[in-house]
XYZ file of C-alpha atoms in Angstrom:
392
model
C 135.362 70.485 20.541
C 138.528 71.551 22.413
C 139.161 70.316 25.964
C 139.070 73.815 27.576
C 135.399 74.065 26.571
C 134.546 71.038 28.701
C 136.513 72.382 31.648
C 134.590 75.644 31.403
C 131.435 73.533 31.377
C 132.547 72.023 34.711
C 132.377 75.463 36.296
C 129.054 76.148 34.584
C 127.808 72.900 36.162
C 128.595 74.148 39.678
C 127.050 77.535 38.966
C 124.043 76.035 37.208
C 123.422 73.793 40.185
C 123.258 76.870 42.386
C 121.043 78.792 39.989
C 118.493 75.982 39.671
C 118.783 74.251 43.052
C 116.311 76.518 44.833
C 113.489 74.788 42.945
C 113.831 71.887 45.375
C 114.889 73.872 48.457
C 112.311 76.653 48.697
C 110.006 74.918 51.211
C 112.924 74.178 53.557
C 114.394 77.686 53.279
C 110.980 79.267 53.853
C 110.344 77.183 56.970
C 113.859 77.662 58.394
C 113.991 81.446 57.876
C 110.298 82.035 58.660
C 109.235 83.472 55.302
C 106.603 82.407 52.766
C 107.445 80.172 49.822
C 106.687 83.103 47.504
C 109.149 85.291 49.399
C 111.759 82.547 49.310
C 111.189 82.389 45.547
C 112.559 85.934 45.265
C 115.995 84.405 45.919
C 115.821 83.100 42.352
C 114.962 86.564 41.086
C 117.756 88.102 43.181
C 120.216 85.777 41.522
C 118.825 86.629 38.104
C 118.920 90.403 38.745
C 122.561 90.079 39.744
C 123.201 88.210 36.510
C 121.402 90.810 34.386
C 123.228 93.758 35.928
C 126.498 91.937 36.365
C 126.864 90.456 32.898
C 127.482 93.686 30.932
C 129.038 95.540 33.872
C 131.564 92.871 34.821
C 132.251 92.004 31.189
C 133.073 95.652 30.468
C 135.373 95.835 33.476
C 137.050 92.507 32.688
C 137.401 92.861 28.911
C 141.119 93.728 29.242
C 141.872 91.503 32.222
C 143.816 88.240 31.805
C 141.173 85.669 31.001
C 142.423 82.952 33.325
C 142.712 85.294 36.325
C 139.225 86.651 35.675
C 137.591 83.230 35.472
C 139.479 81.988 38.550
C 138.489 85.043 40.592
C 134.844 84.680 39.641
C 134.758 80.987 40.624
C 136.362 81.588 44.030
C 134.049 84.532 44.775
C 131.099 82.344 43.865
C 132.285 79.650 46.297
C 132.762 82.168 49.109
C 129.243 83.542 48.654
C 127.801 80.058 49.097
C 129.842 79.430 52.230
C 128.382 82.596 53.783
C 124.883 81.628 52.638
C 125.274 78.233 54.271
C 125.877 79.679 57.734
C 123.581 82.697 57.833
C 120.296 82.731 59.775
C 119.118 85.960 58.146
C 117.006 86.000 54.999
C 118.325 89.464 53.936
C 121.907 88.184 54.242
C 121.027 85.081 52.242
C 119.403 87.354 49.661
C 122.603 89.438 49.491
C 124.786 86.344 49.021
C 122.630 85.345 46.065
C 123.283 88.716 44.443
C 127.042 88.449 45.027
C 127.080 84.887 43.688
C 125.109 86.055 40.673
C 127.589 88.839 39.916
C 130.416 86.301 40.025
C 128.423 83.880 37.880
C 127.598 86.642 35.405
C 131.222 87.634 35.058
C 132.318 84.058 34.619
C 129.658 83.213 32.050
C 130.171 86.413 30.054
C 133.917 85.782 29.803
C 133.411 82.054 29.208
C 130.929 82.596 26.371
C 133.339 84.970 24.688
C 136.233 82.570 25.269
C 134.210 79.679 23.867
C 133.541 81.580 20.645
C 137.271 82.106 20.150
C 138.085 78.424 20.706
C 136.106 77.240 17.670
C 135.635 78.269 14.042
C 133.112 81.076 13.416
C 130.459 78.683 12.098
C 130.440 76.516 15.237
C 129.332 79.009 17.859
C 126.097 77.097 18.385
C 127.945 73.860 19.142
C 130.347 75.667 21.488
C 127.379 77.227 23.276
C 125.774 73.784 23.520
C 128.888 72.430 25.265
C 128.813 75.254 27.806
C 125.074 74.902 28.348
C 125.570 71.173 28.836
C 127.065 72.185 32.170
C 123.743 73.780 33.051
C 121.691 70.858 31.807
C 123.890 68.373 33.662
C 123.301 70.517 36.723
C 119.563 69.978 36.310
C 120.093 66.244 35.765
C 122.570 65.547 38.566
C 123.385 68.656 40.592
C 119.904 69.955 41.324
C 118.259 66.596 42.121
C 121.293 65.627 44.174
C 121.045 68.935 45.987
C 117.337 68.352 46.556
C 118.008 64.934 48.090
C 120.827 66.372 50.184
C 118.554 69.188 51.306
C 115.786 66.754 52.229
C 118.119 64.522 54.227
C 120.546 67.032 55.756
C 118.839 70.390 55.253
C 119.189 73.097 52.624
C 122.429 74.445 54.152
C 124.229 71.214 53.244
C 123.391 71.868 49.600
C 124.967 75.325 49.766
C 128.123 73.787 51.239
C 128.168 71.176 48.488
C 128.050 73.862 45.782
C 130.935 75.717 47.427
C 133.014 72.530 47.456
C 132.141 71.734 43.816
C 133.652 75.061 42.777
C 137.128 73.978 43.830
C 137.828 71.410 41.085
C 136.257 73.825 38.607
C 138.737 76.467 39.729
C 141.595 73.994 39.265
C 140.310 73.209 35.783
C 140.293 76.896 34.852
C 143.797 77.320 36.257
C 145.163 74.373 34.288
C 143.275 74.749 31.009
C 142.884 78.449 30.226
C 145.993 80.277 28.959
C 146.904 83.432 30.872
C 147.110 86.925 29.431
C 145.015 86.479 26.300
C 142.146 88.928 26.675
C 144.153 92.137 26.552
C 146.053 91.119 23.448
C 142.848 90.063 21.679
C 141.006 93.296 22.452
C 143.919 95.569 21.532
C 143.098 95.455 17.828
C 139.349 95.072 18.257
C 136.518 97.582 18.490
C 136.317 100.077 21.336
C 133.907 99.452 24.199
C 131.653 102.273 22.978
C 131.362 100.627 19.566
C 130.525 97.292 21.145
C 127.853 98.855 23.353
C 126.410 100.599 20.291
C 125.480 97.162 18.940
C 122.660 97.149 21.497
C 120.825 99.703 19.348
C 120.515 97.254 16.450
C 116.874 96.042 16.129
C 117.770 92.428 15.171
C 119.928 92.067 18.286
C 117.259 93.606 20.512
C 114.665 91.273 18.992
C 116.519 88.013 19.596
C 117.510 89.128 23.112
C 113.848 89.848 23.893
C 112.678 86.516 22.518
C 115.393 84.629 24.397
C 114.416 86.422 27.601
C 110.723 85.556 27.194
C 111.385 81.853 26.594
C 113.715 81.726 29.577
C 111.092 83.519 31.695
C 108.636 80.759 30.842
C 111.221 78.106 31.710
C 112.286 79.604 35.039
C 108.762 80.591 36.019
C 107.552 77.009 36.064
C 110.811 75.316 37.046
C 111.178 77.435 40.190
C 107.819 76.277 41.528
C 107.783 72.637 40.436
C 108.191 71.384 44.007
C 104.659 72.376 45.159
C 103.213 70.868 41.962
C 104.869 67.551 42.779
C 103.964 67.400 46.459
C 100.597 69.191 46.572
C 98.991 68.849 43.132
C 100.267 65.361 42.270
C 100.238 64.288 45.937
C 103.715 62.718 45.827
C 106.347 62.608 48.564
C 109.227 65.082 48.806
C 111.770 62.667 47.336
C 109.738 62.636 44.109
C 110.752 66.270 43.626
C 114.219 64.996 42.751
C 112.782 62.571 40.204
C 110.883 65.368 38.470
C 113.966 67.586 38.458
C 116.015 64.752 36.929
C 113.429 64.331 34.193
C 113.394 68.040 33.442
C 117.189 68.051 33.357
C 117.383 64.996 31.119
C 114.962 66.652 28.727
C 116.931 69.894 28.769
C 120.151 68.008 27.992
C 118.493 66.286 25.046
C 117.035 69.565 23.812
C 120.222 71.591 24.005
C 122.235 68.776 22.396
C 119.930 68.532 19.394
C 119.611 72.310 19.091
C 123.379 72.699 19.249
C 123.651 70.715 16.027
C 121.021 72.815 14.256
C 121.223 76.344 15.643
C 124.223 77.428 13.542
C 122.890 76.490 10.124
C 119.189 75.712 10.545
C 117.615 77.559 13.482
C 114.335 77.892 11.564
C 113.062 74.306 12.091
C 113.921 74.416 15.811
C 111.912 77.598 16.310
C 109.071 76.753 13.915
C 108.481 73.316 15.449
C 109.636 73.826 19.022
C 107.778 77.100 19.625
C 104.206 75.846 19.028
C 104.893 72.573 20.848
C 106.235 74.469 23.849
C 103.122 76.649 23.791
C 100.871 73.583 23.911
C 102.971 71.840 26.552
C 102.656 74.291 29.453
C 98.820 74.346 29.569
C 98.809 70.578 29.039
C 101.059 70.174 32.056
C 98.768 72.411 34.122
C 95.722 70.327 33.191
C 97.378 66.930 33.725
C 99.729 67.688 36.643
C 97.580 65.696 39.077
C 98.395 62.520 37.126
C 101.964 61.447 38.035
C 102.659 59.605 34.754
C 101.542 62.599 32.669
C 103.484 64.919 34.959
C 106.708 62.946 34.475
C 106.327 62.721 30.694
C 105.440 66.369 30.164
C 108.186 67.646 32.459
C 110.731 65.808 30.295
C 109.227 67.145 27.069
C 108.986 70.708 28.358
C 112.598 70.596 29.531
C 113.697 69.488 26.062
C 111.613 72.064 24.196
C 112.480 74.920 26.554
C 116.216 74.447 26.246
C 116.146 73.664 22.535
C 114.264 76.864 21.769
C 116.052 78.956 24.380
C 119.575 77.906 23.395
C 118.808 78.492 19.722
C 117.657 82.045 20.431
C 120.712 82.720 22.595
C 122.929 81.447 19.780
C 121.203 84.002 17.572
C 122.233 86.676 20.105
C 125.882 85.674 19.690
C 125.597 85.894 15.907
C 123.776 89.231 15.918
C 126.396 90.602 18.351
C 129.325 89.423 16.225
C 130.634 93.008 16.004
C 130.942 93.103 19.803
C 133.489 90.307 20.333
C 134.225 90.972 24.021
C 130.660 91.886 25.043
C 128.562 89.394 23.058
C 128.694 86.855 25.861
C 127.384 89.418 28.328
C 124.473 90.267 26.037
C 123.550 86.584 25.817
C 123.890 86.243 29.603
C 121.737 89.311 30.199
C 119.029 88.006 27.869
C 118.960 84.673 29.670
C 118.663 86.281 33.059
C 116.182 89.013 32.275
C 113.934 86.040 31.697
C 115.104 84.374 34.896
C 114.127 87.562 36.773
C 110.725 88.110 35.193
C 109.719 84.447 35.151
C 109.755 83.627 38.893
C 108.268 87.033 39.796
C 105.353 86.616 37.415
C 104.927 82.992 38.464
C 104.960 83.878 42.177
C 102.177 86.402 41.570
C 99.927 83.592 40.285
C 100.306 81.464 43.416
C 97.762 83.591 45.281
C 95.175 83.314 42.499
C 92.571 80.581 42.067
C 95.117 78.700 39.908
C 97.246 78.116 43.000
C 100.259 75.863 42.439
C 99.357 75.531 38.755
C 99.499 79.289 38.177
C 103.180 79.284 37.130
C 102.432 76.704 34.408
C 99.655 78.851 32.938
C 101.915 81.923 33.172
C 104.621 80.070 31.236
C 102.166 79.254 28.489
C 101.217 82.929 28.243
C 104.875 83.974 28.013
C 105.523 81.524 25.170
C 102.415 82.790 23.387
C 103.740 86.356 23.623
C 107.095 85.142 22.285
C 105.523 83.598 19.207
C 103.301 86.609 18.555
C 106.344 88.898 18.590
C 108.500 86.540 16.542
C 106.021 85.786 13.758
C 106.216 89.154 11.907
C 110.036 88.988 12.068
C 110.435 85.270 11.429
C 112.925 85.761 8.582
C 115.260 87.632 10.946
C 114.833 85.213 13.839
C 115.238 82.024 11.787
C 118.097 83.178 9.549
C 121.154 80.931 9.521
C 124.640 82.262 10.053
C 125.169 85.318 7.892
C 128.073 86.232 5.655
C 128.797 89.071 8.022
C 129.370 86.649 10.850
C 131.729 84.550 8.805
C 134.005 87.400 7.870
């Protein structure tokens, strides 16, 4: 894989840390800004909504912009949003900074996904996507737990400052590694924006976007509210939250790495095996969460299965959107973050039920069940390898 891919992954690491870090910071934010944990959880949904809206919108606006300037601008805007979030005492302002950061993240990821596809041969999109997503999984392994520890020791604002600082080397990497002035030349001979948007009417593309969104909803729904499961259900101290987040991140890294090797040519086995196992895993975690050893083991497994299945489905989005070369990345980003919007909202609604802290885990199981029920009648479409059309 080319070096620029790994430098893009550096920026994805900083942004992924921000996107996931609230899982370990919600109690502190809620207490500091005098809101409930459920209300604080809407910060995750705010970020996701900004990603959903921003991905196609910003990608459309930036499709003719110089690629390096676009990526650099998005990274610096993202850093500025976190600096403002770190100093505010107002929950609405913090909410607004999450939306702004999400728009910048959406623009960056949409352009980066498209750039990644052009840096490799057409039959290696899955591996290129795996490299980019490794930035996210490394964020869950190192960035999010580190942010959780930092938040526990110095307060959640210190974590926001740390994310802002981490953006700076990522910006330097973009500046040094990405050639300037490429996007406009590449799109000059390509399809018009209207033709690329028309791809969204294709049933296979809609299907894989929906399935990717549902799996990601299950992932984000439970991940966002893991902290109360660790401290209240399992009865562990706050520092154990970081351990659980590391385990989830390590599992997600393993899952996306394995799936990256299979999703181009053989997505069928990943979906056929990973889907049912993921379905079993969420209820199992809900039943056994009070046992620390079972909690640790299942969190790792669910991280691996969630990212293996999710990344495979998002790779399918890139293949199905092959006729939309400048917008395909935004479609994949939107699919990911529709799930990241729905997941925490549906999970938060279960916190006030008799399931309590375990409600999000049961909700995730239901979302995976819906995914499999939708996918089964169309399994030949969902599990198809790269098509001849893509390779042309």
